[in-house]
Amino acid sequence: QFKEALDKHQGKEIDVHVTNIDRSFGTLFGSEITKKYGTSLEEDTFKVNCYGAGGQSFGAFIPQGLTLHLYGDSNDYFGKGLSGGKLIVVPPKDSTIKPEDNIIIGNVALYGATSGKAYINGVAGERFCVRNSGAHAVVEGTGDHGCEYMTGGRVVILGKTGKNFAAGMSGGIAYVLDEDNDLYMRTNKSMVFSEEVTNKYDVLELKEMIKEHVTLTNSEKGKEILDHFSEYLPKFKKVIPYDYNRMQMAIVQMEEKGLNAEQAQIEAFYASTRA
C-alpha cells in the first residue's frame, strides 16, 4: 500500500486492522524507509491508523517519518528500539474504560529506544522505558521498575508508578505526577534523587509534552492538568540521576564561558573524569 508513495517520496496515510499475532508490526516497512531515506523524512510522512490489538514488539525500531496510531491495546515490547518514529495508543473509539486506570500496553515498552516519541493514553505494564536512551514518552501510569536502567530521553508519567522506580537510571529525566506525595516510597534512590519542578525550562518542557499528548490522544487526564496547570505543577516530581545532573550543570558552566554546545559537552566530560 505504501510502495508507490515510498518510491515517489510522497506522504500517505492508510488504515489497517491488526491482531495480537501481528508481531513487530511496522518494522519491515521502517527498514525500507531507512534504506531509502535514512533520517531525512519529516515527521508523519507515512501514517498508519491501526485498529485492534498490537502484537509483541509493535512499532519496533521504526524510524523518523513513520507514525503508527493504534486504536486498541498492545502486547509486550511495544516500541522496542524506537529509532525516531512516533507511536500513539488510545483506547478504541467505543471504549468506556478510564484510560488512567487501565493497562493499555504490556511490559518492557520502549526497551532500548534511541529516539522518537510515544504517547500512551492509558497505563503501561512493568519496566516501562527500560534502557531508553533518547526517546520522549508520555504515559498515564506504569507498573513496577519504570525507567529501569534509563540512560537518556524524557518521560512524563501522569499517574501512579509501581515499586522500584528508576532503578539503575543513569541518564535522562522523568517527570512524575505525585498526587499522594508518596513517590519517594516507590523510588530506588541508589542513583537518583527527586525534586519539585521549578526550573523554567523544565516547566516549559513538561507542559509542552503534556500538550502534545493531549493533542494526539485527547487524554482527559492531560486536559485536566493543563486546565489547572498552576495547581498540578507543585504535585510533579522531577526524577534525575545524580551523575546526569552534575554533567548537565557542568555543561551549562562551560557554555557560560563561551563554548558551543558540542565543546561544552566535551569539556564537561573531561572535567568530570579529572574530578
PDB file of C-alpha atoms in Angstrom:
ATOM      1  CA  GLN A   1       0.000   0.000   0.000  1.00  0.00           C
ATOM      2  CA  PHE A   2       2.928   2.342   0.570  1.00  0.00           C
ATOM      3  CA  LYS A   3       5.164   1.206  -2.291  1.00  0.00           C
ATOM      4  CA  GLU A   4       4.359   3.971  -4.785  1.00  0.00           C
ATOM      5  CA  ALA A   5       4.378   6.699  -2.121  1.00  0.00           C
ATOM      6  CA  LEU A   6       7.719   5.420  -0.823  1.00  0.00           C
ATOM      7  CA  ASP A   7       9.270   5.407  -4.293  1.00  0.00           C
ATOM      8  CA  LYS A   8       7.997   8.904  -5.101  1.00  0.00           C
ATOM      9  CA  HIS A   9       8.760  10.417  -1.673  1.00  0.00           C
ATOM     10  CA  GLN A  10       5.087  11.266  -1.156  1.00  0.00           C
ATOM     11  CA  GLY A  11       3.282  11.331   2.174  1.00  0.00           C
ATOM     12  CA  LYS A  12       0.453   8.837   2.635  1.00  0.00           C
ATOM     13  CA  GLU A  13      -1.984   7.687   5.333  1.00  0.00           C
ATOM     14  CA  ILE A  14      -3.683   4.283   5.458  1.00  0.00           C
ATOM     15  CA  ASP A  15      -5.998   2.306   7.787  1.00  0.00           C
ATOM     16  CA  VAL A  16      -5.352  -1.328   8.764  1.00  0.00           C
ATOM     17  CA  HIS A  17      -6.746  -3.915  11.169  1.00  0.00           C
ATOM     18  CA  VAL A  18      -4.214  -5.571  13.483  1.00  0.00           C
ATOM     19  CA  THR A  19      -4.364  -8.557  15.813  1.00  0.00           C
ATOM     20  CA  ASN A  20      -2.024  -9.763  18.539  1.00  0.00           C
ATOM     21  CA  ILE A  21      -0.388 -12.299  16.208  1.00  0.00           C
ATOM     22  CA  ASP A  22       0.962  -9.452  14.053  1.00  0.00           C
ATOM     23  CA  ARG A  23       4.376  -9.257  15.668  1.00  0.00           C
ATOM     24  CA  SER A  24       6.870  -6.443  15.023  1.00  0.00           C
ATOM     25  CA  PHE A  25       4.248  -4.525  13.080  1.00  0.00           C
ATOM     26  CA  GLY A  26       5.807  -1.666  11.105  1.00  0.00           C
ATOM     27  CA  THR A  27       9.386  -2.879  11.471  1.00  0.00           C
ATOM     28  CA  LEU A  28       9.907  -4.180   7.924  1.00  0.00           C
ATOM     29  CA  PHE A  29       8.407  -1.077   6.340  1.00  0.00           C
ATOM     30  CA  GLY A  30      10.549   1.011   8.672  1.00  0.00           C
ATOM     31  CA  SER A  31      13.657  -0.727   7.351  1.00  0.00           C
ATOM     32  CA  GLU A  32      12.630   0.163   3.784  1.00  0.00           C
ATOM     33  CA  ILE A  33      12.279   3.815   4.815  1.00  0.00           C
ATOM     34  CA  THR A  34      15.730   3.802   6.399  1.00  0.00           C
ATOM     35  CA  LYS A  35      17.358   2.157   3.372  1.00  0.00           C
ATOM     36  CA  LYS A  36      15.876   4.737   1.030  1.00  0.00           C
ATOM     37  CA  TYR A  37      15.842   7.944   3.067  1.00  0.00           C
ATOM     38  CA  GLY A  38      17.910   7.444   6.217  1.00  0.00           C
ATOM     39  CA  THR A  39      16.738  10.016   8.763  1.00  0.00           C
ATOM     40  CA  SER A  40      15.763  12.707   6.248  1.00  0.00           C
ATOM     41  CA  LEU A  41      11.959  12.285   6.274  1.00  0.00           C
ATOM     42  CA  GLU A  42       9.708  14.778   8.001  1.00  0.00           C
ATOM     43  CA  GLU A  43       7.555  13.657  10.914  1.00  0.00           C
ATOM     44  CA  ASP A  44       4.311  11.882   9.916  1.00  0.00           C
ATOM     45  CA  THR A  45       5.319  11.383   6.261  1.00  0.00           C
ATOM     46  CA  PHE A  46       3.835   7.891   6.427  1.00  0.00           C
ATOM     47  CA  LYS A  47       0.989   7.316   8.864  1.00  0.00           C
ATOM     48  CA  VAL A  48      -0.775   4.066   9.699  1.00  0.00           C
ATOM     49  CA  ASN A  49      -4.032   4.081  11.669  1.00  0.00           C
ATOM     50  CA  CYS A  50      -4.220   0.658  13.315  1.00  0.00           C
ATOM     51  CA  TYR A  51      -7.425  -0.788  14.761  1.00  0.00           C
ATOM     52  CA  GLY A  52      -7.359  -3.791  17.092  1.00  0.00           C
ATOM     53  CA  ALA A  53      -4.685  -5.400  19.236  1.00  0.00           C
ATOM     54  CA  GLY A  54      -0.998  -4.878  18.549  1.00  0.00           C
ATOM     55  CA  GLY A  55       1.185  -7.964  18.847  1.00  0.00           C
ATOM     56  CA  GLN A  56       4.565  -8.213  20.530  1.00  0.00           C
ATOM     57  CA  SER A  57       7.109  -5.579  19.504  1.00  0.00           C
ATOM     58  CA  PHE A  58       4.500  -3.374  17.844  1.00  0.00           C
ATOM     59  CA  GLY A  59       6.393  -0.490  16.214  1.00  0.00           C
ATOM     60  CA  ALA A  60       9.820  -1.942  16.997  1.00  0.00           C
ATOM     61  CA  PHE A  61      12.746   0.066  15.588  1.00  0.00           C
ATOM     62  CA  ILE A  62      10.518   2.314  13.442  1.00  0.00           C
ATOM     63  CA  PRO A  63      12.399   5.336  12.055  1.00  0.00           C
ATOM     64  CA  GLN A  64      11.765   9.024  11.605  1.00  0.00           C
ATOM     65  CA  GLY A  65       8.905   9.726   9.204  1.00  0.00           C
ATOM     66  CA  LEU A  66       6.727   6.778  10.220  1.00  0.00           C
ATOM     67  CA  THR A  67       3.798   7.171  12.636  1.00  0.00           C
ATOM     68  CA  LEU A  68       1.685   4.291  13.977  1.00  0.00           C
ATOM     69  CA  HIS A  69      -1.578   5.352  15.635  1.00  0.00           C
ATOM     70  CA  LEU A  70      -3.119   2.391  17.439  1.00  0.00           C
ATOM     71  CA  TYR A  71      -6.773   2.407  18.471  1.00  0.00           C
ATOM     72  CA  GLY A  72      -6.792  -0.547  20.852  1.00  0.00           C
ATOM     73  CA  ASP A  73      -4.060  -2.062  23.013  1.00  0.00           C
ATOM     74  CA  SER A  74      -0.673  -3.678  22.566  1.00  0.00           C
ATOM     75  CA  ASN A  75       1.393  -6.559  23.914  1.00  0.00           C
ATOM     76  CA  ASP A  76       4.889  -6.569  25.427  1.00  0.00           C
ATOM     77  CA  TYR A  77       7.927  -4.845  23.885  1.00  0.00           C
ATOM     78  CA  PHE A  78       5.821  -2.061  22.376  1.00  0.00           C
ATOM     79  CA  GLY A  79       8.173   0.387  20.627  1.00  0.00           C
ATOM     80  CA  LYS A  80      11.280  -1.714  21.272  1.00  0.00           C
ATOM     81  CA  GLY A  81      14.331   0.084  19.905  1.00  0.00           C
ATOM     82  CA  LEU A  82      12.236   3.018  18.692  1.00  0.00           C
ATOM     83  CA  SER A  83      14.517   4.923  16.304  1.00  0.00           C
ATOM     84  CA  GLY A  84      12.886   8.253  15.517  1.00  0.00           C
ATOM     85  CA  GLY A  85       9.339   7.189  14.691  1.00  0.00           C
ATOM     86  CA  LYS A  86       6.153   8.153  16.503  1.00  0.00           C
ATOM     87  CA  LEU A  87       3.765   5.848  18.371  1.00  0.00           C
ATOM     88  CA  ILE A  88       0.315   6.821  19.629  1.00  0.00           C
ATOM     89  CA  VAL A  89      -2.001   4.493  21.541  1.00  0.00           C
ATOM     90  CA  VAL A  90      -5.563   5.260  22.567  1.00  0.00           C
ATOM     91  CA  PRO A  91      -8.486   3.055  23.636  1.00  0.00           C
ATOM     92  CA  PRO A  92     -10.930   2.024  20.900  1.00  0.00           C
ATOM     93  CA  LYS A  93     -13.356   4.775  19.959  1.00  0.00           C
ATOM     94  CA  ASP A  94     -16.314   2.932  21.514  1.00  0.00           C
ATOM     95  CA  SER A  95     -14.452   2.114  24.748  1.00  0.00           C
ATOM     96  CA  THR A  96     -15.926   3.146  28.081  1.00  0.00           C
ATOM     97  CA  ILE A  97     -12.836   2.444  30.224  1.00  0.00           C
ATOM     98  CA  LYS A  98     -10.987   5.145  32.149  1.00  0.00           C
ATOM     99  CA  PRO A  99      -7.555   5.177  30.467  1.00  0.00           C
ATOM    100  CA  GLU A 100      -5.737   6.399  33.576  1.00  0.00           C
ATOM    101  CA  ASP A 101      -6.947   3.308  35.479  1.00  0.00           C
ATOM    102  CA  ASN A 102      -6.395   0.602  32.864  1.00  0.00           C
ATOM    103  CA  ILE A 103      -3.344  -1.051  31.325  1.00  0.00           C
ATOM    104  CA  ILE A 104      -3.232  -0.486  27.570  1.00  0.00           C
ATOM    105  CA  ILE A 105       0.296  -1.681  26.669  1.00  0.00           C
ATOM    106  CA  GLY A 106       2.284  -4.594  28.057  1.00  0.00           C
ATOM    107  CA  ASN A 107       5.646  -4.974  29.769  1.00  0.00           C
ATOM    108  CA  VAL A 108       9.070  -3.694  28.666  1.00  0.00           C
ATOM    109  CA  ALA A 109       7.712  -0.961  26.391  1.00  0.00           C
ATOM    110  CA  LEU A 110      10.281   1.223  24.605  1.00  0.00           C
ATOM    111  CA  TYR A 111      13.076  -1.147  25.579  1.00  0.00           C
ATOM    112  CA  GLY A 112      16.323   0.283  24.237  1.00  0.00           C
ATOM    113  CA  ALA A 113      14.626   3.153  22.390  1.00  0.00           C
ATOM    114  CA  THR A 114      17.122   5.645  20.990  1.00  0.00           C
ATOM    115  CA  SER A 115      14.905   8.448  19.634  1.00  0.00           C
ATOM    116  CA  GLY A 116      11.341   9.221  18.630  1.00  0.00           C
ATOM    117  CA  LYS A 117       8.132   9.848  20.559  1.00  0.00           C
ATOM    118  CA  ALA A 118       5.406   7.767  22.205  1.00  0.00           C
ATOM    119  CA  TYR A 119       2.081   8.941  23.611  1.00  0.00           C
ATOM    120  CA  ILE A 120       0.047   6.379  25.532  1.00  0.00           C
ATOM    121  CA  ASN A 121      -3.464   7.209  26.735  1.00  0.00           C
ATOM    122  CA  GLY A 122      -3.530   4.549  29.404  1.00  0.00           C
ATOM    123  CA  VAL A 123      -1.281   2.677  31.822  1.00  0.00           C
ATOM    124  CA  ALA A 124       1.847   0.717  30.833  1.00  0.00           C
ATOM    125  CA  GLY A 125       2.945  -2.582  32.350  1.00  0.00           C
ATOM    126  CA  GLU A 126       6.242  -3.265  34.083  1.00  0.00           C
ATOM    127  CA  ARG A 127       9.687  -1.985  33.038  1.00  0.00           C
ATOM    128  CA  PHE A 128       8.380   0.945  31.007  1.00  0.00           C
ATOM    129  CA  CYS A 129      11.237   2.675  29.137  1.00  0.00           C
ATOM    130  CA  VAL A 130      13.857   0.217  30.367  1.00  0.00           C
ATOM    131  CA  ARG A 131      17.201   1.197  28.799  1.00  0.00           C
ATOM    132  CA  ASN A 132      15.615   4.118  26.976  1.00  0.00           C
ATOM    133  CA  SER A 133      18.455   6.289  25.723  1.00  0.00           C
ATOM    134  CA  GLY A 134      16.730   9.099  23.862  1.00  0.00           C
ATOM    135  CA  ALA A 135      13.000   8.710  23.214  1.00  0.00           C
ATOM    136  CA  HIS A 136      10.372  11.055  24.665  1.00  0.00           C
ATOM    137  CA  ALA A 137       7.274   9.394  26.091  1.00  0.00           C
ATOM    138  CA  VAL A 138       4.081  10.332  27.928  1.00  0.00           C
ATOM    139  CA  VAL A 139       2.014   7.697  29.734  1.00  0.00           C
ATOM    140  CA  GLU A 140      -0.792   7.794  32.314  1.00  0.00           C
ATOM    141  CA  GLY A 141       0.752   5.322  34.763  1.00  0.00           C
ATOM    142  CA  THR A 142       3.269   2.469  34.940  1.00  0.00           C
ATOM    143  CA  GLY A 143       3.825  -0.854  36.660  1.00  0.00           C
ATOM    144  CA  ASP A 144       6.914  -1.840  38.661  1.00  0.00           C
ATOM    145  CA  HIS A 145      10.503  -0.973  37.636  1.00  0.00           C
ATOM    146  CA  GLY A 146       9.615   2.048  35.470  1.00  0.00           C
ATOM    147  CA  CYS A 147      12.562   3.824  33.781  1.00  0.00           C
ATOM    148  CA  GLU A 148      14.886   0.998  34.803  1.00  0.00           C
ATOM    149  CA  TYR A 149      18.462   1.451  33.515  1.00  0.00           C
ATOM    150  CA  MET A 150      17.364   4.511  31.533  1.00  0.00           C
ATOM    151  CA  THR A 151      20.310   6.457  30.087  1.00  0.00           C
ATOM    152  CA  GLY A 152      18.617   9.332  28.249  1.00  0.00           C
ATOM    153  CA  GLY A 153      15.403  10.810  26.922  1.00  0.00           C
ATOM    154  CA  ARG A 154      12.394  12.276  28.714  1.00  0.00           C
ATOM    155  CA  VAL A 155       9.436  10.515  30.318  1.00  0.00           C
ATOM    156  CA  VAL A 156       6.249  12.091  31.679  1.00  0.00           C
ATOM    157  CA  ILE A 157       4.014   9.938  33.890  1.00  0.00           C
ATOM    158  CA  LEU A 158       0.577  11.391  34.600  1.00  0.00           C
ATOM    159  CA  GLY A 159      -0.269   8.950  37.370  1.00  0.00           C
ATOM    160  CA  LYS A 160       0.972   6.187  39.655  1.00  0.00           C
ATOM    161  CA  THR A 161       4.202   4.264  39.260  1.00  0.00           C
ATOM    162  CA  GLY A 162       4.909   0.825  40.635  1.00  0.00           C
ATOM    163  CA  LYS A 163       7.712  -0.066  43.045  1.00  0.00           C
ATOM    164  CA  ASN A 164      11.461   0.165  42.313  1.00  0.00           C
ATOM    165  CA  PHE A 165      11.082   3.182  40.052  1.00  0.00           C
ATOM    166  CA  ALA A 166      14.285   4.446  38.355  1.00  0.00           C
ATOM    167  CA  ALA A 167      16.469   1.510  39.432  1.00  0.00           C
ATOM    168  CA  GLY A 168      19.841   1.831  37.717  1.00  0.00           C
ATOM    169  CA  MET A 169      18.747   5.015  35.931  1.00  0.00           C
ATOM    170  CA  SER A 170      21.903   6.888  34.900  1.00  0.00           C
ATOM    171  CA  GLY A 171      20.599   9.479  32.423  1.00  0.00           C
ATOM    172  CA  GLY A 172      17.541  11.301  31.189  1.00  0.00           C
ATOM    173  CA  ILE A 173      14.728  12.839  33.227  1.00  0.00           C
ATOM    174  CA  ALA A 174      11.341  11.594  34.390  1.00  0.00           C
ATOM    175  CA  TYR A 175       8.546  13.961  35.401  1.00  0.00           C
ATOM    176  CA  VAL A 176       6.062  12.115  37.594  1.00  0.00           C
ATOM    177  CA  LEU A 177       2.697  13.337  38.879  1.00  0.00           C
ATOM    178  CA  ASP A 178       2.904  12.535  42.583  1.00  0.00           C
ATOM    179  CA  GLU A 179      -0.591  13.442  43.768  1.00  0.00           C
ATOM    180  CA  ASP A 180      -0.328  11.458  47.009  1.00  0.00           C
ATOM    181  CA  ASN A 181       3.222  12.637  47.737  1.00  0.00           C
ATOM    182  CA  ASP A 182       4.457   9.065  48.120  1.00  0.00           C
ATOM    183  CA  LEU A 183       6.667   8.581  45.063  1.00  0.00           C
ATOM    184  CA  TYR A 184       9.724   8.519  47.341  1.00  0.00           C
ATOM    185  CA  MET A 185       8.457   5.258  48.836  1.00  0.00           C
ATOM    186  CA  ARG A 186       8.492   3.551  45.423  1.00  0.00           C
ATOM    187  CA  THR A 187      11.689   5.087  44.019  1.00  0.00           C
ATOM    188  CA  ASN A 188      15.009   3.257  44.017  1.00  0.00           C
ATOM    189  CA  LYS A 189      17.175   6.060  45.354  1.00  0.00           C
ATOM    190  CA  SER A 190      20.599   4.496  44.804  1.00  0.00           C
ATOM    191  CA  MET A 191      21.358   6.590  41.692  1.00  0.00           C
ATOM    192  CA  VAL A 192      18.638   9.246  41.506  1.00  0.00           C
ATOM    193  CA  PHE A 193      17.013  11.995  43.513  1.00  0.00           C
ATOM    194  CA  SER A 194      13.713  13.814  43.087  1.00  0.00           C
ATOM    195  CA  GLU A 195      12.763  17.451  43.410  1.00  0.00           C
ATOM    196  CA  GLU A 196       9.915  19.777  42.559  1.00  0.00           C
ATOM    197  CA  VAL A 197       9.727  21.102  39.003  1.00  0.00           C
ATOM    198  CA  THR A 198      10.781  24.738  39.374  1.00  0.00           C
ATOM    199  CA  ASN A 199      13.328  25.450  36.633  1.00  0.00           C
ATOM    200  CA  LYS A 200      11.574  27.438  33.892  1.00  0.00           C
ATOM    201  CA  TYR A 201      12.990  25.227  31.129  1.00  0.00           C
ATOM    202  CA  ASP A 202      11.772  22.091  32.914  1.00  0.00           C
ATOM    203  CA  VAL A 203       8.318  23.624  33.382  1.00  0.00           C
ATOM    204  CA  LEU A 204       8.155  24.528  29.700  1.00  0.00           C
ATOM    205  CA  GLU A 205       9.312  21.057  28.619  1.00  0.00           C
ATOM    206  CA  LEU A 206       6.808  19.326  30.880  1.00  0.00           C
ATOM    207  CA  LYS A 207       3.910  21.484  29.710  1.00  0.00           C
ATOM    208  CA  GLU A 208       4.763  21.094  26.022  1.00  0.00           C
ATOM    209  CA  MET A 209       4.958  17.294  26.317  1.00  0.00           C
ATOM    210  CA  ILE A 210       1.559  17.163  28.019  1.00  0.00           C
ATOM    211  CA  LYS A 211       0.110  19.490  25.364  1.00  0.00           C
ATOM    212  CA  GLU A 212       1.307  17.215  22.571  1.00  0.00           C
ATOM    213  CA  HIS A 213      -0.044  14.196  24.455  1.00  0.00           C
ATOM    214  CA  VAL A 214      -3.488  15.819  24.690  1.00  0.00           C
ATOM    215  CA  THR A 215      -3.429  16.880  21.037  1.00  0.00           C
ATOM    216  CA  LEU A 216      -2.613  13.370  19.835  1.00  0.00           C
ATOM    217  CA  THR A 217      -4.578  11.229  22.307  1.00  0.00           C
ATOM    218  CA  ASN A 218      -7.371  13.518  23.557  1.00  0.00           C
ATOM    219  CA  SER A 219      -6.382  12.490  27.094  1.00  0.00           C
ATOM    220  CA  GLU A 220      -8.911  13.589  29.711  1.00  0.00           C
ATOM    221  CA  LYS A 221      -6.270  13.437  32.434  1.00  0.00           C
ATOM    222  CA  GLY A 222      -3.946  15.580  30.349  1.00  0.00           C
ATOM    223  CA  LYS A 223      -6.694  18.126  29.716  1.00  0.00           C
ATOM    224  CA  GLU A 224      -7.446  18.339  33.422  1.00  0.00           C
ATOM    225  CA  ILE A 225      -3.782  19.016  34.193  1.00  0.00           C
ATOM    226  CA  LEU A 226      -3.432  21.692  31.510  1.00  0.00           C
ATOM    227  CA  ASP A 227      -6.669  23.405  32.547  1.00  0.00           C
ATOM    228  CA  HIS A 228      -5.394  23.668  36.140  1.00  0.00           C
ATOM    229  CA  PHE A 229      -1.649  23.656  35.480  1.00  0.00           C
ATOM    230  CA  SER A 230      -0.697  26.013  38.308  1.00  0.00           C
ATOM    231  CA  GLU A 231      -2.422  23.674  40.779  1.00  0.00           C
ATOM    232  CA  TYR A 232      -0.880  20.498  39.365  1.00  0.00           C
ATOM    233  CA  LEU A 233       2.681  21.744  38.829  1.00  0.00           C
ATOM    234  CA  PRO A 234       3.662  21.540  42.549  1.00  0.00           C
ATOM    235  CA  LYS A 235       2.495  17.897  42.524  1.00  0.00           C
ATOM    236  CA  PHE A 236       5.007  16.885  39.852  1.00  0.00           C
ATOM    237  CA  LYS A 237       8.408  15.478  40.792  1.00  0.00           C
ATOM    238  CA  LYS A 238      11.471  15.645  38.612  1.00  0.00           C
ATOM    239  CA  VAL A 239      13.456  12.413  38.951  1.00  0.00           C
ATOM    240  CA  ILE A 240      17.039  12.784  37.757  1.00  0.00           C
ATOM    241  CA  PRO A 241      20.264  10.779  38.273  1.00  0.00           C
ATOM    242  CA  TYR A 242      22.975  12.401  40.405  1.00  0.00           C
ATOM    243  CA  ASP A 243      25.690  11.966  37.776  1.00  0.00           C
ATOM    244  CA  TYR A 244      23.499  13.175  34.922  1.00  0.00           C
ATOM    245  CA  ASN A 245      22.529  16.260  36.891  1.00  0.00           C
ATOM    246  CA  ARG A 246      26.186  17.016  37.680  1.00  0.00           C
ATOM    247  CA  MET A 247      27.090  16.729  33.986  1.00  0.00           C
ATOM    248  CA  GLN A 248      24.206  18.981  32.926  1.00  0.00           C
ATOM    249  CA  MET A 249      25.333  21.651  35.393  1.00  0.00           C
ATOM    250  CA  ALA A 250      28.921  21.365  34.167  1.00  0.00           C
ATOM    251  CA  ILE A 251      27.799  21.766  30.547  1.00  0.00           C
ATOM    252  CA  VAL A 252      25.892  24.948  31.445  1.00  0.00           C
ATOM    253  CA  GLN A 253      29.006  26.337  33.151  1.00  0.00           C
ATOM    254  CA  MET A 254      31.109  25.613  30.065  1.00  0.00           C
ATOM    255  CA  GLU A 255      28.549  27.266  27.798  1.00  0.00           C
ATOM    256  CA  GLU A 256      28.592  30.338  30.030  1.00  0.00           C
ATOM    257  CA  LYS A 257      32.329  30.548  29.345  1.00  0.00           C
ATOM    258  CA  GLY A 258      31.547  30.900  25.641  1.00  0.00           C
ATOM    259  CA  LEU A 259      31.905  27.337  24.390  1.00  0.00           C
ATOM    260  CA  ASN A 260      29.371  25.989  21.898  1.00  0.00           C
ATOM    261  CA  ALA A 261      27.136  23.038  22.867  1.00  0.00           C
ATOM    262  CA  GLU A 262      29.441  20.324  21.499  1.00  0.00           C
ATOM    263  CA  GLN A 263      32.599  21.826  23.011  1.00  0.00           C
ATOM    264  CA  ALA A 264      30.817  22.304  26.331  1.00  0.00           C
ATOM    265  CA  GLN A 265      29.841  18.626  26.446  1.00  0.00           C
ATOM    266  CA  ILE A 266      33.404  17.512  25.704  1.00  0.00           C
ATOM    267  CA  GLU A 267      34.954  19.816  28.301  1.00  0.00           C
ATOM    268  CA  ALA A 268      32.350  18.841  30.900  1.00  0.00           C
ATOM    269  CA  PHE A 269      33.174  15.181  30.282  1.00  0.00           C
ATOM    270  CA  TYR A 270      36.900  15.710  30.745  1.00  0.00           C
ATOM    271  CA  ALA A 271      36.298  17.826  33.830  1.00  0.00           C
ATOM    272  CA  SER A 272      34.234  15.020  35.358  1.00  0.00           C
ATOM    273  CA  THR A 273      36.924  12.414  34.649  1.00  0.00           C
ATOM    274  CA  ARG A 274      39.516  14.574  36.383  1.00  0.00           C
ATOM    275  CA  ALA A 275      37.297  15.139  39.421  1.00  0.00           C
TER     276      ALA A 275
END
